[in-house]
Amino acid sequence: MSQFTVPPIWLPFPSEESPAAHALEQHALAWVHDMGFLHNARTRQHYQAGKFWFLVAHCFPHGAPAALQVVVEWDSWAFMLDDESDIGRLRRRPAVLRRVLDQLLLVFENKLRHTTPLFVGLQAVWNHMQPWATPSWRGRFRESVARTFAALVWEAENRARGRTPDQSTYIKWRRASSGLATHLDLADFTEGIALSEAVRTHPLIAQLSDCANDVISWTNDLFSLERELAHREVHNLVVVVAAEHHLSLADAFQRVHAMNAQRIDDFLTLEKQLPNFPDGSGVERYINVLHSWMRGNLDWSIATGRYTPVETDQPSQQPSFLDPLGQPKRAGLFSRWRRRDAARLIPAEVLAR
């Protein structure tokens, strides 16, 4: 039995699932296979246990199916990168991680520097976003990704220095590492939302977005605690609260659960304070996306096998989709693909610097 069983988390939003859920699962499996991320039973099982299609289907239950396919590609890619930075070979190598992420950001400028799966996969997703993307949206999405990447480097620096962040600093960076901002950008595609800059930056909209982000992030921290303890991970609100307030992990776990409940109440209070925005502003649909994300993330956290603890702190022993032998499975899928480049998902010359 789990040492840290998450008590019920009350959310006044219904559980919903996209009718495209099964198709999303099939699309996701085909995509990661074609990108070269999976090539044996172990990595396939590890990916399937994550149920990233479930997350997309429950967080965007009313999304357009074609757009949801792009979102599940993005999530599959992003979770692979997240594992590589959290429990993989880059977890305590901030300088190398920063170089990798800086080169990945060049993909958004259509400057593909490497033809390994990590880079080619991002280019493929980015290409699939283009039918919906406007110039302003491209810039906004790139900035959201850059903030997430900065949080990954910050975490790697903390690990390398053996440093546990304080609570307020952690909460600030956790909003970036969650990646929610990229999904709120993608809601423009899935829901047809087009908030004006004035609405997007309205103080109450910003506060509601932060509240939802905290609920999503802290819920995740509750469910992922045992897995992260197995990897001696300090980037979990329970660990941070225990260290700052000199609590046992059990007491900190209960405190974070209570903090999360309070944050849900904060969201509901703020929502009642929203002014009447003009018809067509997109605010109602945006708030509904926040509802769906809080509920969908909770449902996924219960359903996923992603947070099953692995009792080792050795990156090389982790089941990883970042397989060094990965390569696209369809001949000719990318004209720039060269077999000799398939030695690593992350280019050897980048890691060697």
Short mmCIF file of C-alpha atoms in Angstrom, two decimals:
data_model
loop_
_atom_site.label_atom_id
_atom_site.label_comp_id
_atom_site.label_asym_id
_atom_site.label_seq_id
_atom_site.Cartn_x
_atom_site.Cartn_y
_atom_site.Cartn_z
CA MET A 1 0.00 0.00 0.00
CA SER A 2 1.23 3.50 -0.81
CA GLN A 3 2.75 5.41 2.09
CA PHE A 4 1.25 8.62 0.72
CA THR A 5 -2.30 7.98 -0.43
CA VAL A 6 -3.81 11.19 -1.76
CA PRO A 7 -7.08 12.02 0.05
CA PRO A 8 -10.03 12.99 -2.14
CA ILE A 9 -9.59 16.32 -3.91
CA TRP A 10 -12.87 18.16 -4.32
CA LEU A 11 -13.43 19.96 -7.61
CA PRO A 12 -16.90 21.26 -8.60
CA PHE A 13 -16.30 20.54 -12.28
CA PRO A 14 -17.55 17.43 -14.12
CA SER A 15 -15.27 14.75 -15.51
CA GLU A 16 -15.51 14.75 -19.29
CA GLU A 17 -13.74 12.88 -22.06
CA SER A 18 -13.35 13.77 -25.71
CA PRO A 19 -15.18 11.44 -28.13
CA ALA A 20 -11.84 11.28 -29.94
CA ALA A 21 -10.08 9.62 -26.97
CA HIS A 22 -9.50 6.24 -28.61
CA ALA A 23 -8.32 7.82 -31.85
CA LEU A 24 -5.93 10.01 -29.83
CA GLU A 25 -4.43 6.94 -28.17
CA GLN A 26 -3.82 5.29 -31.54
CA HIS A 27 -2.42 8.49 -33.04
CA ALA A 28 -0.07 9.04 -30.10
CA LEU A 29 1.35 5.52 -30.29
CA ALA A 30 1.87 5.78 -34.04
CA TRP A 31 3.53 9.18 -33.71
CA VAL A 32 6.10 8.26 -31.05
CA HIS A 33 6.89 5.10 -32.99
CA ASP A 34 7.38 7.01 -36.24
CA MET A 35 9.56 9.60 -34.54
CA GLY A 36 11.89 6.86 -33.34
CA PHE A 37 11.31 7.24 -29.62
CA LEU A 38 10.17 3.65 -29.06
CA HIS A 39 11.77 0.54 -30.40
CA ASN A 40 11.37 -2.16 -27.75
CA ALA A 41 8.70 -3.56 -25.46
CA ARG A 42 10.01 -1.84 -22.32
CA THR A 43 9.99 1.70 -23.69
CA ARG A 44 6.61 1.12 -25.34
CA GLN A 45 5.14 -0.14 -22.04
CA HIS A 46 6.59 2.85 -20.17
CA TYR A 47 5.08 5.27 -22.68
CA GLN A 48 1.68 3.56 -22.71
CA ALA A 49 1.53 3.61 -18.90
CA GLY A 50 1.76 7.40 -19.00
CA LYS A 51 -1.62 7.66 -20.79
CA PHE A 52 -0.84 11.09 -22.22
CA TRP A 53 -3.73 10.70 -24.66
CA PHE A 54 -6.01 10.39 -21.59
CA LEU A 55 -4.68 13.70 -20.26
CA VAL A 56 -5.41 15.46 -23.56
CA ALA A 57 -8.85 13.86 -23.95
CA HIS A 58 -9.89 14.90 -20.43
CA CYS A 59 -8.33 18.38 -20.36
CA PHE A 60 -9.72 19.33 -23.78
CA PRO A 61 -12.97 17.32 -23.86
CA HIS A 62 -14.60 19.67 -26.40
CA GLY A 63 -11.53 20.25 -28.55
CA ALA A 64 -11.46 19.80 -32.32
CA PRO A 65 -10.09 16.28 -33.04
CA ALA A 66 -7.49 17.46 -35.56
CA ALA A 67 -6.14 20.01 -33.09
CA LEU A 68 -6.11 17.43 -30.28
CA GLN A 69 -3.85 15.21 -32.38
CA VAL A 70 -1.29 18.02 -32.44
CA VAL A 71 -1.66 18.51 -28.68
CA VAL A 72 -1.06 14.82 -27.95
CA GLU A 73 2.08 14.96 -30.11
CA TRP A 74 3.25 17.99 -28.15
CA ASP A 75 2.54 16.33 -24.81
CA SER A 76 4.25 13.10 -25.82
CA TRP A 77 7.35 15.02 -26.86
CA ALA A 78 7.28 17.31 -23.80
CA PHE A 79 6.94 14.46 -21.29
CA MET A 80 9.88 12.68 -22.91
CA LEU A 81 12.02 15.78 -22.54
CA ASP A 82 10.75 16.23 -18.98
CA ASP A 83 11.84 12.73 -18.03
CA GLU A 84 15.24 13.23 -19.60
CA SER A 85 15.77 16.40 -17.56
CA ASP A 86 14.19 15.05 -14.34
CA ILE A 87 15.42 11.46 -14.06
CA GLY A 88 17.66 11.00 -17.08
CA ARG A 89 21.26 11.79 -17.88
CA LEU A 90 20.79 15.57 -17.85
CA ARG A 91 19.20 15.88 -14.41
CA ARG A 92 22.40 17.18 -12.75
CA ARG A 93 24.06 18.71 -15.82
CA PRO A 94 22.58 22.21 -16.09
CA ALA A 95 25.15 23.56 -18.55
CA VAL A 96 24.59 20.71 -20.98
CA LEU A 97 20.83 20.89 -20.51
CA ARG A 98 20.89 24.62 -21.25
CA ARG A 99 22.79 24.01 -24.50
CA VAL A 100 20.32 21.34 -25.57
CA LEU A 101 17.32 23.54 -24.78
CA ASP A 102 18.82 26.59 -26.49
CA GLN A 103 19.29 24.54 -29.64
CA LEU A 104 15.76 23.16 -29.38
CA LEU A 105 14.42 26.73 -29.26
CA LEU A 106 15.99 27.32 -32.67
CA VAL A 107 13.47 24.86 -34.09
CA PHE A 108 10.83 27.56 -33.60
CA GLU A 109 12.85 29.67 -36.04
CA ASN A 110 12.92 26.73 -38.47
CA LYS A 111 16.60 26.19 -37.77
CA LEU A 112 16.87 22.44 -37.26
CA ARG A 113 20.44 21.94 -36.07
CA HIS A 114 20.34 18.18 -35.47
CA THR A 115 18.48 15.26 -36.97
CA THR A 116 18.15 13.16 -33.85
CA PRO A 117 14.60 12.22 -32.75
CA LEU A 118 14.36 14.84 -30.01
CA PHE A 119 14.97 17.60 -32.54
CA VAL A 120 13.11 16.06 -35.48
CA GLY A 121 10.12 15.32 -33.24
CA LEU A 122 9.86 18.95 -32.14
CA GLN A 123 10.14 20.12 -35.74
CA ALA A 124 7.34 17.74 -36.74
CA VAL A 125 5.01 19.05 -34.02
CA TRP A 126 5.86 22.64 -34.84
CA ASN A 127 5.09 22.01 -38.51
CA HIS A 128 1.72 20.51 -37.56
CA MET A 129 0.85 23.66 -35.59
CA GLN A 130 1.36 25.99 -38.53
CA PRO A 131 -2.10 25.75 -40.17
CA TRP A 132 -3.57 27.36 -37.02
CA ALA A 133 -0.69 29.62 -36.03
CA THR A 134 -0.49 33.38 -36.51
CA PRO A 135 2.77 35.34 -36.20
CA SER A 136 1.74 36.68 -32.78
CA TRP A 137 0.73 33.21 -31.60
CA ARG A 138 4.09 31.76 -32.69
CA GLY A 139 5.92 34.34 -30.62
CA ARG A 140 3.71 33.77 -27.60
CA PHE A 141 4.08 29.99 -27.76
CA ARG A 142 7.85 30.20 -28.12
CA GLU A 143 8.00 32.43 -25.03
CA SER A 144 5.87 29.95 -23.07
CA VAL A 145 8.22 27.14 -24.08
CA ALA A 146 11.28 29.24 -23.21
CA ARG A 147 9.91 29.84 -19.69
CA THR A 148 9.36 26.11 -19.24
CA PHE A 149 12.89 25.39 -20.46
CA ALA A 150 14.30 27.98 -18.04
CA ALA A 151 12.54 26.17 -15.19
CA LEU A 152 14.10 22.86 -16.24
CA VAL A 153 17.57 24.43 -16.12
CA TRP A 154 16.81 25.99 -12.72
CA GLU A 155 15.87 22.56 -11.39
CA ALA A 156 19.05 20.99 -12.80
CA GLU A 157 21.13 23.72 -11.14
CA ASN A 158 19.49 22.99 -7.80
CA ARG A 159 20.20 19.27 -8.14
CA ALA A 160 23.81 19.87 -9.11
CA ARG A 161 24.30 22.08 -6.03
CA GLY A 162 22.30 19.90 -3.64
CA ARG A 163 19.95 22.82 -3.03
CA THR A 164 16.30 22.65 -1.94
CA PRO A 165 14.42 25.82 -2.96
CA ASP A 166 12.35 27.85 -0.53
CA GLN A 167 8.56 27.66 -0.80
CA SER A 168 7.84 30.99 -2.51
CA THR A 169 10.61 30.53 -5.07
CA TYR A 170 9.50 27.00 -5.79
CA ILE A 171 5.87 28.03 -6.36
CA LYS A 172 6.97 30.71 -8.83
CA TRP A 173 9.14 28.33 -10.85
CA ARG A 174 6.61 25.50 -10.58
CA ARG A 175 4.13 27.57 -12.58
CA ALA A 176 6.68 27.59 -15.38
CA SER A 177 7.78 23.95 -15.12
CA SER A 178 4.17 22.73 -15.24
CA GLY A 179 3.96 23.68 -18.91
CA LEU A 180 0.36 24.85 -18.48
CA ALA A 181 1.10 28.07 -20.35
CA THR A 182 1.82 26.14 -23.54
CA HIS A 183 -1.52 24.34 -23.22
CA LEU A 184 -3.41 27.57 -22.68
CA ASP A 185 -1.77 28.79 -25.88
CA LEU A 186 -2.86 25.58 -27.62
CA ALA A 187 -6.44 26.23 -26.47
CA ASP A 188 -6.52 28.81 -29.25
CA PHE A 189 -6.51 25.81 -31.62
CA THR A 190 -8.57 23.30 -29.69
CA GLU A 191 -11.34 25.66 -28.57
CA GLY A 192 -11.09 28.45 -31.12
CA ILE A 193 -10.25 30.95 -28.38
CA ALA A 194 -8.73 34.26 -29.37
CA LEU A 195 -8.36 36.42 -26.28
CA SER A 196 -7.29 39.98 -26.93
CA GLU A 197 -4.09 41.12 -25.25
CA ALA A 198 -6.14 43.35 -22.94
CA VAL A 199 -8.26 40.40 -21.81
CA ARG A 200 -5.31 38.03 -21.57
CA THR A 201 -3.44 40.39 -19.27
CA HIS A 202 -6.47 41.45 -17.20
CA PRO A 203 -5.48 41.08 -13.51
CA LEU A 204 -8.34 38.70 -12.67
CA ILE A 205 -7.67 36.51 -15.71
CA ALA A 206 -4.00 36.35 -14.73
CA GLN A 207 -4.87 35.47 -11.12
CA LEU A 208 -7.31 32.77 -12.22
CA SER A 209 -4.67 31.31 -14.52
CA ASP A 210 -2.15 31.24 -11.65
CA CYS A 211 -4.71 29.62 -9.33
CA ALA A 212 -5.49 26.91 -11.85
CA ASN A 213 -1.79 26.38 -12.49
CA ASP A 214 -1.15 25.96 -8.76
CA VAL A 215 -4.00 23.47 -8.39
CA ILE A 216 -2.72 21.45 -11.34
CA SER A 217 0.90 21.60 -10.17
CA TRP A 218 0.23 20.84 -6.51
CA THR A 219 -2.15 18.00 -7.37
CA ASN A 220 0.64 16.59 -9.50
CA ASP A 221 3.11 16.98 -6.63
CA LEU A 222 0.83 15.03 -4.29
CA PHE A 223 0.44 12.13 -6.71
CA SER A 224 4.08 12.07 -7.83
CA LEU A 225 5.67 12.33 -4.37
CA GLU A 226 6.69 8.69 -3.93
CA ARG A 227 8.22 8.48 -7.38
CA GLU A 228 10.17 11.67 -6.80
CA LEU A 229 11.36 10.55 -3.38
CA ALA A 230 12.69 7.39 -5.04
CA HIS A 231 14.81 9.64 -7.27
CA ARG A 232 15.80 11.95 -4.39
CA GLU A 233 13.98 14.76 -6.15
CA VAL A 234 13.58 18.00 -4.23
CA HIS A 235 11.28 19.72 -6.73
CA ASN A 236 8.02 18.75 -5.11
CA LEU A 237 5.96 21.06 -2.92
CA VAL A 238 5.70 18.42 -0.18
CA VAL A 239 9.50 18.15 0.06
CA VAL A 240 9.86 21.94 -0.04
CA VAL A 241 7.23 22.52 2.68
CA ALA A 242 8.76 19.82 4.88
CA ALA A 243 12.21 21.41 4.60
CA GLU A 244 11.09 25.02 5.13
CA HIS A 245 8.72 24.36 8.02
CA HIS A 246 10.67 21.51 9.66
CA LEU A 247 7.83 19.02 9.22
CA SER A 248 7.78 15.31 8.64
CA LEU A 249 6.93 14.32 5.09
CA ALA A 250 3.61 12.94 6.33
CA ASP A 251 2.67 16.25 7.95
CA ALA A 252 3.89 18.23 4.93
CA PHE A 253 1.81 15.98 2.67
CA GLN A 254 -1.32 16.84 4.63
CA ARG A 255 -0.43 20.54 4.64
CA VAL A 256 0.00 20.61 0.85
CA HIS A 257 -3.33 18.83 0.43
CA ALA A 258 -4.94 21.58 2.54
CA MET A 259 -3.10 24.29 0.60
CA ASN A 260 -4.42 22.80 -2.62
CA ALA A 261 -7.99 22.83 -1.29
CA GLN A 262 -7.57 26.48 -0.35
CA ARG A 263 -6.28 27.29 -3.82
CA ILE A 264 -9.40 25.72 -5.34
CA ASP A 265 -11.51 27.95 -3.08
CA ASP A 266 -9.42 30.95 -4.17
CA PHE A 267 -10.19 30.15 -7.80
CA LEU A 268 -13.93 29.93 -7.18
CA THR A 269 -13.90 33.22 -5.26
CA LEU A 270 -11.99 35.01 -8.01
CA GLU A 271 -14.26 33.60 -10.69
CA LYS A 272 -17.26 35.23 -9.03
CA GLN A 273 -15.48 38.59 -9.24
CA LEU A 274 -15.08 38.54 -13.01
CA PRO A 275 -16.62 41.57 -14.72
CA ASN A 276 -18.93 41.24 -17.69
CA PHE A 277 -16.67 40.95 -20.69
CA PRO A 278 -18.12 41.71 -24.15
CA ASP A 279 -19.74 38.90 -26.13
CA GLY A 280 -17.16 37.18 -28.26
CA SER A 281 -14.30 37.97 -25.89
CA GLY A 282 -13.62 34.25 -25.39
CA VAL A 283 -13.45 34.62 -21.60
CA GLU A 284 -16.17 32.07 -20.84
CA ARG A 285 -14.50 29.44 -23.01
CA TYR A 286 -11.11 30.26 -21.49
CA ILE A 287 -12.42 29.81 -17.95
CA ASN A 288 -14.03 26.53 -19.01
CA VAL A 289 -10.62 25.38 -20.25
CA LEU A 290 -9.19 26.13 -16.79
CA HIS A 291 -12.03 24.08 -15.25
CA SER A 292 -11.36 21.19 -17.61
CA TRP A 293 -7.64 21.29 -16.96
CA MET A 294 -7.99 21.15 -13.18
CA ARG A 295 -10.47 18.26 -13.41
CA GLY A 296 -8.75 16.48 -16.30
CA ASN A 297 -5.37 16.64 -14.60
CA LEU A 298 -6.86 15.12 -11.44
CA ASP A 299 -8.54 12.34 -13.40
CA TRP A 300 -5.32 11.63 -15.28
CA SER A 301 -3.24 11.67 -12.08
CA ILE A 302 -5.46 8.90 -10.72
CA ALA A 303 -5.40 6.88 -13.98
CA THR A 304 -1.78 7.19 -15.10
CA GLY A 305 0.99 4.75 -14.28
CA ARG A 306 3.58 7.49 -14.70
CA TYR A 307 4.10 7.99 -10.97
CA THR A 308 4.78 4.41 -9.96
CA PRO A 309 8.03 4.60 -7.95
CA VAL A 310 11.20 3.11 -9.41
CA GLU A 311 13.62 2.30 -6.61
CA THR A 312 16.85 3.62 -8.09
CA ASP A 313 18.60 6.94 -8.42
CA GLN A 314 20.76 5.85 -11.35
CA PRO A 315 19.66 7.54 -14.58
CA SER A 316 21.09 4.76 -16.74
CA GLN A 317 18.77 2.26 -15.09
CA GLN A 318 15.57 4.17 -15.78
CA PRO A 319 13.19 2.89 -18.45
CA SER A 320 13.50 5.73 -20.94
CA PHE A 321 11.83 6.64 -24.20
CA LEU A 322 14.99 8.58 -24.99
CA ASP A 323 16.56 5.47 -26.42
CA PRO A 324 19.99 6.09 -27.94
CA LEU A 325 19.16 3.76 -30.82
CA GLY A 326 15.90 5.48 -31.69
CA GLN A 327 15.23 6.38 -35.32
CA PRO A 328 12.16 7.06 -37.45
CA LYS A 329 10.50 3.83 -38.57
CA ARG A 330 9.12 5.01 -41.90
CA ALA A 331 11.72 5.17 -44.63
CA GLY A 332 11.89 8.63 -46.14
CA LEU A 333 9.73 10.21 -43.44
CA PHE A 334 12.25 13.05 -43.16
CA SER A 335 14.53 13.74 -46.08
CA ARG A 336 17.18 15.18 -43.76
CA TRP A 337 17.30 12.08 -41.59
CA ARG A 338 20.64 10.26 -41.75
CA ARG A 339 21.11 6.88 -40.14
CA ARG A 340 24.45 7.86 -38.64
CA ASP A 341 22.70 10.66 -36.75
CA ALA A 342 20.49 8.15 -34.94
CA ALA A 343 23.21 7.36 -32.42
CA ARG A 344 21.51 9.56 -29.82
CA LEU A 345 18.37 11.54 -29.33
CA ILE A 346 20.61 14.27 -28.01
CA PRO A 347 23.64 14.76 -30.28
CA ALA A 348 26.86 13.36 -28.87
CA GLU A 349 28.77 16.54 -29.65
CA VAL A 350 26.36 18.56 -27.50
CA LEU A 351 26.71 16.20 -24.55
CA ALA A 352 30.50 16.11 -24.88
CA ARG A 353 31.03 19.88 -24.52
#
